[in-house]
Every structure is written in structure tokens, then in C-alpha cells.
């Protein structure tokens, strides 16, 4: 993450403090950082660490935290990780624009799935779409889906998504997924062909990944891309002489490799996502949709 940030911001303005991966370590790192009089804090990463940093900073400096747990947001602490609510609302909004009126959502019991299910429930009234939850647990039989829906949403990843995709072939039911379900293996692309997926634009991410690899070696992931975007926001604000809370809340928002974002006063972050259609040869961006 630090290497990615240094691609977007001058190293003389980037100071790193090790949290040790614990709440106590995060609080100590934040206290040390405050002594340097920073204009902006990027991090921490984990849900355990975010409240410790928020309480230590106590609103004195804006915090761009990389957790995807939206419950941790508070005034002055912005949750910059890609959340289940953001991608779920984005894919449902696009699906509704394409005429989808009823969705069955597979809930595998994971925290990500639970957050996605909550977001889907909240989107029903806003979008005029009917969402039926289908809890699926390992070792248990699949529940009765009832009347066939227009689409099935799978917020998870891996073989569960591929298995569902195989089962939906030739049924006429549209498969919906989020970035968790992206799978670039040729055999997976064949199975997922035709699925609609909400995700950061792979073209923009690919450009960043190439630059990162050329400078540092290795292949960066989404977390590194978030660090790159956060540092890029800091760089843009500093160049505009608005590196402060007011600058961060500029309604025009910011563009990055993980997509356009806008910061809100309650600590939430609005994101726009690319809508991808899975093809046997790769993922094709076809539209843009706003998340929660």
C-alpha cells in the first residue's frame, strides 16, 4: 500500500507509521502521527484499528480509512474501502434500468453477504425492485426458490458463483454479481458469460497495475489501488491548496483507478462502478452505475 501511495504522491509528503495490526498499535501510531501535524491521515486498514485511530485523532485531522465496514464511519473518518452496500446497490440499479423487476439473492451467511443482503433490502423501495433472500448454508439443501425471478444475485466469490452460473444456463434468468465474483480463468469466463458484474473499471486498474509492476514488481490488488487513489486525492488537494476537510468534501468528487468517489459529511463515500459483462474472452465494460 505504501509503494502504491508513492506512485501518486511525492515521497517527501508521505510519512508511514506502523500500527502492528492491532487496535493498541493503531492508537499509538495515530498519536505519533499527530506530533507531525499532518493535514490528512490515510489508513488504517482493518476494522479493529479504525475506531482506535478515530478516537485518538478526535476529529483534528480527516481520516481516509481503508476498511470496507461502513458501520465504522463517523464525521471526519471516511470509509474508503469498497463496501458490499456500494456494489450491491450499483448492480441492482443497473439491473432495474434494464427491466429487471424481481431478484433472488443468495445469502451464504458471510459478513459480506449479510451486508449485501441489507443493502438489497434497502434498495427495494428506492428502485421499485423485489428482492427475495435465499439463505444457503454448507451441507444444507437449497431452499425452494419459488416463482422464477428475473435475475439471481450472488454477492460472493469462487466455486459457489460458478456453480450457480452453471445452473442458470439456458434458463433465461440473468446472473448478477459483484467484484468478488470476478474470475479471469478461461473456464470461469466461459461459465460466467453474459453475467452482469459491478466492479471498478478493469481498464483503469490495468493501467495502474502496469505502472506499479514496472516500479515495484509483483501484481497489486484492490487494497493497493485504494491506497494509490487516496494518495492521489491528497496530491490533488495539496496542489489546489485545499488539503483539509472542506477540500475533501468538494461536491465534484475525485476520479481514481477504483472509480469516481464523493465524500459525505457522515463519513460515507459514494462510488460509481463500471458494469461489466462477462465474455469468454474477458470482461467488457458496458455502463456506469452509482453505488450507495
Coordinates of N, CA and C in Angstrom, one line a residue, residues 44 127 168 201 240 248 271 273:
X44 N -6.3 3.6 9.1 CA -5.7 2.3 9.0 C -6.5 1.3 8.0
X127 N -35.7 1.5 -5.7 CA -35.6 1.2 -7.1 C -36.9 0.6 -7.6
X168 N -27.8 -21.8 -14.0 CA -28.7 -20.8 -14.6 C -28.6 -20.8 -16.1
X201 N -13.5 -0.3 -12.9 CA -13.2 -0.5 -14.3 C -11.8 -1.2 -14.5
X240 N -4.1 22.0 -5.1 CA -5.1 23.1 -5.1 C -5.1 23.9 -3.9
X248 N -11.8 17.9 0.9 CA -12.2 16.5 0.8 C -13.7 16.4 0.5
X271 N -19.6 5.9 -4.4 CA -18.8 5.4 -5.5 C -19.6 5.1 -6.8
X273 N -19.4 2.7 -10.2 CA -18.8 1.5 -10.7 C -19.0 1.2 -12.2

